[in-house]
PDB file of C-alpha atoms in Angstrom:
ATOM      1  CA  GLN A   1    -127.182 180.336-105.234  1.00 87.00           C
ATOM      2  CA  VAL A   2    -127.179 184.056-104.524  1.00 93.00           C
ATOM      3  CA  GLN A   3    -126.411 185.655-101.168  1.00 96.00           C
ATOM      4  CA  LEU A   4    -127.969 189.028-100.322  1.00 97.00           C
ATOM      5  CA  VAL A   5    -126.757 191.605 -97.807  1.00 98.00           C
ATOM      6  CA  GLU A   6    -128.767 194.728 -97.006  1.00 98.00           C
ATOM      7  CA  SER A   7    -127.307 197.943 -95.636  1.00 98.00           C
ATOM      8  CA  GLY A   8    -128.228 201.590 -95.193  1.00 98.00           C
ATOM      9  CA  GLY A   9    -130.855 201.351 -92.487  1.00 97.00           C
ATOM     10  CA  GLY A  10    -130.875 203.585 -89.449  1.00 97.00           C
ATOM     11  CA  LEU A  11    -132.765 206.153 -87.412  1.00 98.00           C
ATOM     12  CA  VAL A  12    -134.222 209.154 -89.214  1.00 98.00           C
ATOM     13  CA  GLN A  13    -136.746 211.853 -88.407  1.00 98.00           C
ATOM     14  CA  ALA A  14    -140.099 211.985 -90.151  1.00 98.00           C
ATOM     15  CA  GLY A  15    -139.737 213.681 -93.510  1.00 98.00           C
ATOM     16  CA  GLY A  16    -136.168 212.504 -93.908  1.00 98.00           C
ATOM     17  CA  SER A  17    -134.580 210.148 -96.413  1.00 98.00           C
ATOM     18  CA  LEU A  18    -132.578 206.931 -96.452  1.00 98.00           C
ATOM     19  CA  ARG A  19    -131.144 204.795 -99.224  1.00 98.00           C
ATOM     20  CA  LEU A  20    -131.039 201.065 -98.691  1.00 98.00           C
ATOM     21  CA  SER A  21    -128.641 198.877-100.635  1.00 98.00           C
ATOM     22  CA  CYS A  22    -128.829 195.155-101.317  1.00 98.00           C
ATOM     23  CA  THR A  23    -125.567 193.711-102.569  1.00 97.00           C
ATOM     24  CA  ALA A  24    -125.561 190.254-104.082  1.00 96.00           C
ATOM     25  CA  SER A  25    -122.784 187.695-104.285  1.00 93.00           C
ATOM     26  CA  GLY A  26    -122.517 184.262-105.785  1.00 91.00           C
ATOM     27  CA  ARG A  27    -124.617 185.054-108.850  1.00 89.00           C
ATOM     28  CA  THR A  28    -125.237 188.057-111.056  1.00 90.00           C
ATOM     29  CA  ILE A  29    -128.534 189.793-110.353  1.00 91.00           C
ATOM     30  CA  SER A  30    -128.999 190.411-114.056  1.00 91.00           C
ATOM     31  CA  ASN A  31    -130.692 187.004-114.055  1.00 91.00           C
ATOM     32  CA  TYR A  32    -132.971 187.817-111.114  1.00 94.00           C
ATOM     33  CA  ALA A  33    -136.160 189.696-110.440  1.00 95.00           C
ATOM     34  CA  MET A  34    -135.697 191.600-107.178  1.00 97.00           C
ATOM     35  CA  GLY A  35    -137.917 192.972-104.474  1.00 98.00           C
ATOM     36  CA  TRP A  36    -137.997 194.850-101.182  1.00 98.00           C
ATOM     37  CA  PHE A  37    -140.290 193.828 -98.346  1.00 98.00           C
ATOM     38  CA  ARG A  38    -140.677 195.049 -94.785  1.00 98.00           C
ATOM     39  CA  GLN A  39    -141.889 193.669 -91.502  1.00 98.00           C
ATOM     40  CA  ALA A  40    -142.962 195.717 -88.515  1.00 97.00           C
ATOM     41  CA  PRO A  41    -143.232 194.184 -85.017  1.00 93.00           C
ATOM     42  CA  GLY A  42    -146.307 192.011 -84.712  1.00 95.00           C
ATOM     43  CA  LYS A  43    -147.138 192.293 -88.402  1.00 97.00           C
ATOM     44  CA  GLU A  44    -146.675 190.113 -91.440  1.00 97.00           C
ATOM     45  CA  ARG A  45    -143.954 190.769 -93.965  1.00 98.00           C
ATOM     46  CA  GLU A  46    -145.373 193.043 -96.644  1.00 98.00           C
ATOM     47  CA  PHE A  47    -144.452 194.004-100.167  1.00 98.00           C
ATOM     48  CA  VAL A  48    -142.783 197.380-100.687  1.00 98.00           C
ATOM     49  CA  ALA A  49    -141.300 197.508-104.199  1.00 98.00           C
ATOM     50  CA  ALA A  50    -140.180 195.214-107.006  1.00 98.00           C
ATOM     51  CA  ILE A  51    -138.060 195.525-110.112  1.00 97.00           C
ATOM     52  CA  SER A  52    -137.836 193.271-113.129  1.00 95.00           C
ATOM     53  CA  ARG A  53    -134.789 191.333-114.203  1.00 93.00           C
ATOM     54  CA  SER A  54    -134.044 193.937-116.894  1.00 90.00           C
ATOM     55  CA  GLY A  55    -134.648 196.831-114.535  1.00 91.00           C
ATOM     56  CA  GLY A  56    -137.142 198.269-116.978  1.00 93.00           C
ATOM     57  CA  ALA A  57    -140.280 197.576-114.978  1.00 96.00           C
ATOM     58  CA  THR A  58    -141.067 198.503-111.381  1.00 97.00           C
ATOM     59  CA  HIS A  59    -144.040 198.235-109.048  1.00 98.00           C
ATOM     60  CA  TYR A  60    -144.762 199.772-105.653  1.00 98.00           C
ATOM     61  CA  ALA A  61    -147.105 199.273-102.769  1.00 98.00           C
ATOM     62  CA  ASP A  62    -149.699 202.045-102.608  1.00 98.00           C
ATOM     63  CA  SER A  63    -148.366 203.099 -99.214  1.00 98.00           C
ATOM     64  CA  VAL A  64    -144.954 204.042-100.650  1.00 98.00           C
ATOM     65  CA  LYS A  65    -145.820 205.088-104.189  1.00 98.00           C
ATOM     66  CA  GLY A  66    -144.387 208.494-104.997  1.00 98.00           C
ATOM     67  CA  ARG A  67    -142.007 208.383-102.007  1.00 98.00           C
ATOM     68  CA  PHE A  68    -139.837 205.297-102.636  1.00 98.00           C
ATOM     69  CA  THR A  69    -137.828 204.386-105.716  1.00 98.00           C
ATOM     70  CA  ILE A  70    -136.326 200.987-106.502  1.00 98.00           C
ATOM     71  CA  SER A  71    -133.398 200.711-108.890  1.00 97.00           C
ATOM     72  CA  LYS A  72    -130.976 198.050-110.044  1.00 95.00           C
ATOM     73  CA  ASP A  73    -127.308 198.352-110.997  1.00 94.00           C
ATOM     74  CA  ASN A  74    -126.333 195.083-112.613  1.00 89.00           C
ATOM     75  CA  ALA A  75    -122.697 196.187-112.950  1.00 92.00           C
ATOM     76  CA  LYS A  76    -122.457 196.629-109.178  1.00 95.00           C
ATOM     77  CA  ASN A  77    -124.703 193.633-108.501  1.00 96.00           C
ATOM     78  CA  THR A  78    -126.746 195.878-106.234  1.00 97.00           C
ATOM     79  CA  VAL A  79    -130.380 196.877-105.825  1.00 98.00           C
ATOM     80  CA  TYR A  80    -131.311 200.130-104.129  1.00 98.00           C
ATOM     81  CA  LEU A  81    -134.365 201.484-102.372  1.00 98.00           C
ATOM     82  CA  GLN A  82    -134.405 205.268-102.139  1.00 98.00           C
ATOM     83  CA  MET A  83    -136.852 206.284 -99.433  1.00 98.00           C
ATOM     84  CA  ASN A  84    -137.972 209.911 -99.215  1.00 98.00           C
ATOM     85  CA  SER A  85    -140.568 211.699 -97.078  1.00 98.00           C
ATOM     86  CA  LEU A  86    -140.336 208.956 -94.501  1.00 98.00           C
ATOM     87  CA  LYS A  87    -143.172 208.483 -92.024  1.00 98.00           C
ATOM     88  CA  PRO A  88    -143.237 206.779 -88.619  1.00 97.00           C
ATOM     89  CA  GLU A  89    -145.367 204.022 -90.146  1.00 97.00           C
ATOM     90  CA  ASP A  90    -142.441 203.149 -92.428  1.00 98.00           C
ATOM     91  CA  THR A  91    -140.591 201.826 -89.363  1.00 98.00           C
ATOM     92  CA  ALA A  92    -139.763 198.155 -89.962  1.00 98.00           C
ATOM     93  CA  VAL A  93    -137.045 195.697 -90.815  1.00 98.00           C
ATOM     94  CA  TYR A  94    -136.496 195.906 -94.567  1.00 98.00           C
ATOM     95  CA  TYR A  95    -135.601 192.789 -96.520  1.00 98.00           C
ATOM     96  CA  CYS A  96    -134.221 192.315-100.005  1.00 98.00           C
ATOM     97  CA  ALA A  97    -135.330 189.278-102.024  1.00 98.00           C
ATOM     98  CA  ALA A  98    -134.338 187.662-105.300  1.00 97.00           C
ATOM     99  CA  LYS A  99    -135.893 185.186-107.706  1.00 95.00           C
ATOM    100  CA  PRO A 100    -134.175 183.703-110.736  1.00 92.00           C
ATOM    101  CA  TRP A 101    -136.381 184.595-113.668  1.00 84.00           C
ATOM    102  CA  LEU A 102    -136.181 184.249-117.431  1.00 79.00           C
ATOM    103  CA  LEU A 103    -138.645 186.930-118.499  1.00 82.00           C
ATOM    104  CA  PRO A 104    -136.865 190.324-118.517  1.00 84.00           C
ATOM    105  CA  GLY A 105    -139.892 192.537-117.932  1.00 88.00           C
ATOM    106  CA  LYS A 106    -141.896 190.867-115.199  1.00 91.00           C
ATOM    107  CA  VAL A 107    -142.066 192.160-111.624  1.00 95.00           C
ATOM    108  CA  ILE A 108    -142.870 189.834-108.725  1.00 95.00           C
ATOM    109  CA  THR A 109    -144.825 191.164-105.765  1.00 96.00           C
ATOM    110  CA  ASP A 110    -145.699 187.933-103.925  1.00 96.00           C
ATOM    111  CA  LYS A 111    -143.213 187.205-101.152  1.00 97.00           C
ATOM    112  CA  ASN A 112    -143.908 183.468-101.472  1.00 96.00           C
ATOM    113  CA  GLU A 113    -142.408 183.469-104.969  1.00 95.00           C
ATOM    114  CA  TYR A 114    -139.010 184.690-103.833  1.00 96.00           C
ATOM    115  CA  ALA A 115    -136.334 182.078-103.250  1.00 94.00           C
ATOM    116  CA  TYR A 116    -133.558 184.105-101.643  1.00 97.00           C
ATOM    117  CA  TRP A 117    -133.637 186.631 -98.826  1.00 98.00           C
ATOM    118  CA  GLY A 118    -131.203 188.900 -97.042  1.00 98.00           C
ATOM    119  CA  GLN A 119    -130.954 189.215 -93.273  1.00 97.00           C
ATOM    120  CA  GLY A 120    -132.726 192.570 -93.148  1.00 98.00           C
ATOM    121  CA  THR A 121    -131.845 196.101 -92.094  1.00 98.00           C
ATOM    122  CA  GLN A 122    -133.707 198.127 -89.471  1.00 98.00           C
ATOM    123  CA  VAL A 123    -135.327 201.420 -90.440  1.00 98.00           C
ATOM    124  CA  THR A 124    -136.718 203.550 -87.630  1.00 98.00           C
ATOM    125  CA  VAL A 125    -138.565 206.801 -88.334  1.00 98.00           C
ATOM    126  CA  SER A 126    -139.168 209.073 -85.359  1.00 97.00           C
ATOM    127  CA  SER A 127    -142.043 211.527 -85.199  1.00 93.00           C
TER     128      SER A 127
END
């Protein structure tokens, strides 16, 4: 079983940047497909970005494409989400998720497929 801990959230002005980290313990993330999701108050948890087990394939929600970048450092057992040009509508709790997966190049965008979740980190973007 893998445990996930997110960090790096905070308060930032519109147009600013943040980098979220998701550090795993208990298992190596080299065997996992990983994803970032977010949930704003009163809304459902939504997909943000995903990366394949190998790290060679990524996928983004249209709302963040070109602004956010997901990356994976298997040596550090950490997944990152670099967020640039932040907007007030990016305000949410951001969650990291992991799914054990055999295929190296597949990304997973459906939150219902993920087995493990972190506790979340708050991102607030002021206008």
